mmCIF file of C-alpha atoms in Angstrom:
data_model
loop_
_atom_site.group_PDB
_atom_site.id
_atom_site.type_symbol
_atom_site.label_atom_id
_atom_site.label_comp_id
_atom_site.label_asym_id
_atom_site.label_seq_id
_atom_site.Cartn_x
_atom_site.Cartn_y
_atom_site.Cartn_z
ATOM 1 C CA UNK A 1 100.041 -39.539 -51.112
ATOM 2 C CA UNK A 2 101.159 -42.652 -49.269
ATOM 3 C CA UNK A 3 105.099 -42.414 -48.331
ATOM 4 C CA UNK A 4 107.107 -44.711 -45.853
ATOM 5 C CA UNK A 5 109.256 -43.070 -42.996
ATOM 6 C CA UNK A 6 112.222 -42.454 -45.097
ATOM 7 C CA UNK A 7 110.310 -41.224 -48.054
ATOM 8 C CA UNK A 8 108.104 -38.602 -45.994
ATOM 9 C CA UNK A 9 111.386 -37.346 -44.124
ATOM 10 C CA UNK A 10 113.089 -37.003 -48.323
ATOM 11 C CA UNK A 11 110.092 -34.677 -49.092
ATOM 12 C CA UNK A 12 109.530 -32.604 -46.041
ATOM 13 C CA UNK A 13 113.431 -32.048 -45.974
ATOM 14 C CA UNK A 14 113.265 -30.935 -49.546
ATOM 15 C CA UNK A 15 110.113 -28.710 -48.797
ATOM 16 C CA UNK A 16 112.125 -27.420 -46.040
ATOM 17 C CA UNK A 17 115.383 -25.807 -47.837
ATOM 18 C CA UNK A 18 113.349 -24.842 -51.415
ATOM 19 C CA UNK A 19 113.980 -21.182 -51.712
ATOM 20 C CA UNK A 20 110.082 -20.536 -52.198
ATOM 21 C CA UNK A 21 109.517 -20.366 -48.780
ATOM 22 C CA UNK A 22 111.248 -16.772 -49.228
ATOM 23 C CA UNK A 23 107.742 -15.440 -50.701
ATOM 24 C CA UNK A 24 105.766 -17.543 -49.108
ATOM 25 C CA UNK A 25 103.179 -15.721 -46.008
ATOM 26 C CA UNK A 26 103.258 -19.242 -44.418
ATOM 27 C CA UNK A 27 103.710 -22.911 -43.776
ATOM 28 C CA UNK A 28 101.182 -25.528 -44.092
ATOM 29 C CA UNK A 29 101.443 -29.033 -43.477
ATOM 30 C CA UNK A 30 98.527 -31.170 -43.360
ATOM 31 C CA UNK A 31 99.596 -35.236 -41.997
ATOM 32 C CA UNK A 32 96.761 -37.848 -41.925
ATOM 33 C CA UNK A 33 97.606 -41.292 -41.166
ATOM 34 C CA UNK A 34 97.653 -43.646 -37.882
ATOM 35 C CA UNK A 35 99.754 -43.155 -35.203
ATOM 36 C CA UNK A 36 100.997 -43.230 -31.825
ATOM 37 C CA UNK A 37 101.060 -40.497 -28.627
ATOM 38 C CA UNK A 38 103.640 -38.023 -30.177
ATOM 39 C CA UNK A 39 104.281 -40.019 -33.540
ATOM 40 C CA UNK A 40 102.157 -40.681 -37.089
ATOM 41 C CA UNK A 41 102.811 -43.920 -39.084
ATOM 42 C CA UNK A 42 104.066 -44.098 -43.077
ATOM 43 C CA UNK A 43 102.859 -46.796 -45.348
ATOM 44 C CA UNK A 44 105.804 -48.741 -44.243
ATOM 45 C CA UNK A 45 103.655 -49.070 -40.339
ATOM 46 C CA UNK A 46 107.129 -47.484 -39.348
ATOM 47 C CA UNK A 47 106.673 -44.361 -36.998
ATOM 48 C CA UNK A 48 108.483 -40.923 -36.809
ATOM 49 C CA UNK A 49 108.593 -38.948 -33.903
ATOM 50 C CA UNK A 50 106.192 -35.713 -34.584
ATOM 51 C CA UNK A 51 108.878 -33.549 -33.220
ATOM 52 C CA UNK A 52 111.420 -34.420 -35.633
ATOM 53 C CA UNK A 53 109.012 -33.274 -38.432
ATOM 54 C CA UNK A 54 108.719 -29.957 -36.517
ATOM 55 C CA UNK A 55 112.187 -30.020 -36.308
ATOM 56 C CA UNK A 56 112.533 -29.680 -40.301
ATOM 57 C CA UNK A 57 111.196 -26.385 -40.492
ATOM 58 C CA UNK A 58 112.314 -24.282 -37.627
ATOM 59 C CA UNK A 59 114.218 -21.367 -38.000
ATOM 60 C CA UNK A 60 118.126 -23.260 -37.588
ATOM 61 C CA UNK A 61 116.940 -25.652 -40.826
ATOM 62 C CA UNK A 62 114.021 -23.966 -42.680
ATOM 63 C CA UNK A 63 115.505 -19.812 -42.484
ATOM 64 C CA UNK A 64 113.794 -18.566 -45.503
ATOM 65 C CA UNK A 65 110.267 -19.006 -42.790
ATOM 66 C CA UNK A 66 111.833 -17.278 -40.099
ATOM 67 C CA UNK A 67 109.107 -14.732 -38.729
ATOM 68 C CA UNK A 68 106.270 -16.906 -40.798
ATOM 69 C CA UNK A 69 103.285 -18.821 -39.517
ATOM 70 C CA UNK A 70 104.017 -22.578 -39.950
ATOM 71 C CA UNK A 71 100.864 -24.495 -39.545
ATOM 72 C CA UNK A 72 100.928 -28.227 -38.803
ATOM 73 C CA UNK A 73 97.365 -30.415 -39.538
ATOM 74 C CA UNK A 74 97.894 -33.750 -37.501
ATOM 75 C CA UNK A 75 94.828 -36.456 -37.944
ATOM 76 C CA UNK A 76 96.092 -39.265 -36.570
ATOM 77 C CA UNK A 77 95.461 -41.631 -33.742
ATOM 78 C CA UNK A 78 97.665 -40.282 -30.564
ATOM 79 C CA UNK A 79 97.431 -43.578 -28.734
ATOM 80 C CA UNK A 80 96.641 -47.173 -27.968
ATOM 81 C CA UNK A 81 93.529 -47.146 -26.241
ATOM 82 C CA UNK A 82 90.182 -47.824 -27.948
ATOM 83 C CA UNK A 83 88.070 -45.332 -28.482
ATOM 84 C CA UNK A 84 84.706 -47.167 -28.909
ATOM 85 C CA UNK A 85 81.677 -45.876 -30.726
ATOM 86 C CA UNK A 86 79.572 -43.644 -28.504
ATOM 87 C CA UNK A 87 76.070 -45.170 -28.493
ATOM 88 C CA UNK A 88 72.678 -43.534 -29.012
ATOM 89 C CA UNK A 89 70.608 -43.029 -25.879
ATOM 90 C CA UNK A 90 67.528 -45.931 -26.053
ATOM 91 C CA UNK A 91 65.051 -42.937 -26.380
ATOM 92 C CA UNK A 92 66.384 -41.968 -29.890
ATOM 93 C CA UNK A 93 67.120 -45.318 -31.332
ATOM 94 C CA UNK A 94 64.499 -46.258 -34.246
ATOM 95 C CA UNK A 95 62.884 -49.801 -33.606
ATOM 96 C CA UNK A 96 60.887 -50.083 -36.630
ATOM 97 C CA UNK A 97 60.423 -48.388 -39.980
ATOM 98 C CA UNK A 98 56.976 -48.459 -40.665
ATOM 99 C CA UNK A 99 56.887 -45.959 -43.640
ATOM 100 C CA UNK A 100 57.928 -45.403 -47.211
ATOM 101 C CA UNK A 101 61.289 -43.810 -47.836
ATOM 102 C CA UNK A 102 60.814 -40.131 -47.487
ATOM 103 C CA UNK A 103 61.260 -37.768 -50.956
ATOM 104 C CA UNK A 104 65.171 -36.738 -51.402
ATOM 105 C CA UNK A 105 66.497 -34.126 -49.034
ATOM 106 C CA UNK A 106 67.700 -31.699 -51.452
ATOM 107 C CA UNK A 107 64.872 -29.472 -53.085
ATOM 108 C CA UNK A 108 67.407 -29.384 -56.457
ATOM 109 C CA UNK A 109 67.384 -32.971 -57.079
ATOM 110 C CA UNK A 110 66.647 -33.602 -60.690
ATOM 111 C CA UNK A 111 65.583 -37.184 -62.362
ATOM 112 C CA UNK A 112 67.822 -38.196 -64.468
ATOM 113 C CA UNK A 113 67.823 -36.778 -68.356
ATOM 114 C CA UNK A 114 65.015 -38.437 -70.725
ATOM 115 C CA UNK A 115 62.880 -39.611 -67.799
ATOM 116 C CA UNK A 116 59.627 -38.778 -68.190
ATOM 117 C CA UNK A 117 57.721 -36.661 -64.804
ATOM 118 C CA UNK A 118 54.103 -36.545 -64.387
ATOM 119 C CA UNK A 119 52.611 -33.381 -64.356
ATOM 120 C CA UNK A 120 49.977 -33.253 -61.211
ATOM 121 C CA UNK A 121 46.279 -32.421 -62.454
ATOM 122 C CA UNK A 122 46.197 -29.040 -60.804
ATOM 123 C CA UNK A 123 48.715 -27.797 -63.006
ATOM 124 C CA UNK A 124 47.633 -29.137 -65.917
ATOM 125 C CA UNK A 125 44.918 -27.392 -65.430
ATOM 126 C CA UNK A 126 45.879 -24.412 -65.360
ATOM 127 C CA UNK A 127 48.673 -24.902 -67.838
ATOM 128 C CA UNK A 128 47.161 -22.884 -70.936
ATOM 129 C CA UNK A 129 48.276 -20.223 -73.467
ATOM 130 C CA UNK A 130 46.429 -17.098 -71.513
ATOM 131 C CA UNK A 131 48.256 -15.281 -69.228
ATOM 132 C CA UNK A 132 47.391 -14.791 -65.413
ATOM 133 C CA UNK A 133 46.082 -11.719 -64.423
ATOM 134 C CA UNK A 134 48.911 -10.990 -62.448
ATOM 135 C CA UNK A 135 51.255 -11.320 -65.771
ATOM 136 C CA UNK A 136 48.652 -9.256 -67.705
ATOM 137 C CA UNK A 137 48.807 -6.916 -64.965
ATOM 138 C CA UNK A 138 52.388 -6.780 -64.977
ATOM 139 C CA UNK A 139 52.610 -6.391 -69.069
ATOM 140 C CA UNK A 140 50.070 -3.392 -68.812
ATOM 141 C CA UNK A 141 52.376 -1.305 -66.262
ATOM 142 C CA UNK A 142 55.481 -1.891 -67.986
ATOM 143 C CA UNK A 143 53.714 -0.850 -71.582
ATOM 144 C CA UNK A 144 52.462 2.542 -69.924
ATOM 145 C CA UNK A 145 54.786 5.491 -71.413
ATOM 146 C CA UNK A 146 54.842 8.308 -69.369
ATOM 147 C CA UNK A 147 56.828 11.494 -71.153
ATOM 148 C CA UNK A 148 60.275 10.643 -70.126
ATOM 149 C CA UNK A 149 62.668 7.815 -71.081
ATOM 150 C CA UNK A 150 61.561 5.890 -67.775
ATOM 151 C CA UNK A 151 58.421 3.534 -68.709
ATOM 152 C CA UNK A 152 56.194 1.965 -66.361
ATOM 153 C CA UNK A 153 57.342 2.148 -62.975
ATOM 154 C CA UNK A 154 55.811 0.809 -59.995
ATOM 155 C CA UNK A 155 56.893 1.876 -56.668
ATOM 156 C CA UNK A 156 59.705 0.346 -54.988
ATOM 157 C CA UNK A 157 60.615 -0.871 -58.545
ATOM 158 C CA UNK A 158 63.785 0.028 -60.146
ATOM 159 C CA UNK A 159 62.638 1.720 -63.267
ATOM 160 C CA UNK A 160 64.010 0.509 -66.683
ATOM 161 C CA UNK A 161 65.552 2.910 -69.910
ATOM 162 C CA UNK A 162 63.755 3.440 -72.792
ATOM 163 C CA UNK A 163 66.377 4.018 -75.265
ATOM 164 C CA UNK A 164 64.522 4.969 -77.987
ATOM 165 C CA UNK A 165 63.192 8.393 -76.423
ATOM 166 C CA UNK A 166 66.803 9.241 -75.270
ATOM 167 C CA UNK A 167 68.893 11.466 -77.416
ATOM 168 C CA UNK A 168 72.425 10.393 -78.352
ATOM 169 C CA UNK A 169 75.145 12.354 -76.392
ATOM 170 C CA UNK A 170 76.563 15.325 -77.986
ATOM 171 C CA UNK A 171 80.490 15.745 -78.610
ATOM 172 C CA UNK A 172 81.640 19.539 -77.971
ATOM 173 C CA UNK A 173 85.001 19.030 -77.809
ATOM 174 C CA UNK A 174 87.342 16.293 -77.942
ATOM 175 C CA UNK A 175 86.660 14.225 -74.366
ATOM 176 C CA UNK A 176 84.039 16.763 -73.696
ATOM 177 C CA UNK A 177 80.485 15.484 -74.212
ATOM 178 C CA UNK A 178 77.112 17.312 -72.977
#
């Protein structure tokens, strides 16, 4: 939120003498705005000295944090000299686009819902009610049954119940079962 000076001093004061601080592990307070060396601006373009921000939550004026972390995000400017925009060596600048756009970066992107995609010919090919061989292949060693409730493992696979060749458990005793 955008406060001037006085109104950014009202809330951090608050902040600073609410009893929640008592179960709180830490402090956080994250300031973005412009500034000065030692100062940030409010939306007023007035500026507060840093240090009397600090100042709000040390242990004299902010006790229920005494012994906590308090962690203070600045992103501001710190002073008046430019900072230009760092430039490219010549060897990496681009001089002409000769090409198409290339295809989006992200592998996920989906068109948009209702637009229609051409299916390449290779797949359509292909793209018939018979099974591969490596699904029939797959459907054969899962339909084996050997004699007990595992069916149709492959090595390195993790084998799968058959539930209907497993007996129910038996109750011997109340919160006993075999």
């Amino acid at each position: 939120m955008r406060l001037p000076v006085q109104e950014m001093m009202k809330v951090l004061s608050k902040a600073a003498q609410e009893e929640q601080g008592k179960a709180a592990d830490c402090l956080v307070v994250v300031l973005m705005s412009h500034g000065g060396e030692g100062t940030i601006c409010g939306s007023d373009d007035e500026e507060i000295r840093l240090e009397s921000i600090y100042e709000q939550f040390n242990n004299k004026n902010c006790p229920c944090l005494q012994g906590k972390p308090r962690l203070f995000f600045v992103q501001a400017c710190r002073g008046a000299r430019p900072q230009g925009t760092p430039q490219a060596p010549p060897s990496v600048l681009v001089k002409e686009a000769s090409r198409a756009a290339p295809a989006p970066l992200d592998a996920n992107a989906r068109p948009p819902a209702g637009t229609a995609v051409p299916v390449p010919a290779e797949r359509q090919a292909t793209a018939t009610s018979q099974p591969s061989p490596a699904v029939e292949a797959s459907q054969e060693a899962m339909d084996t049954t050997p004699s007990s409730p595992l069916r149709g493992t492959r090595e390195g696979a993790a084998p799968s119940l058959d539930r209907s060749k497993q007996k129910p458990p038996r109750v011997t005793a109340p919160g006993k079962v075999s």
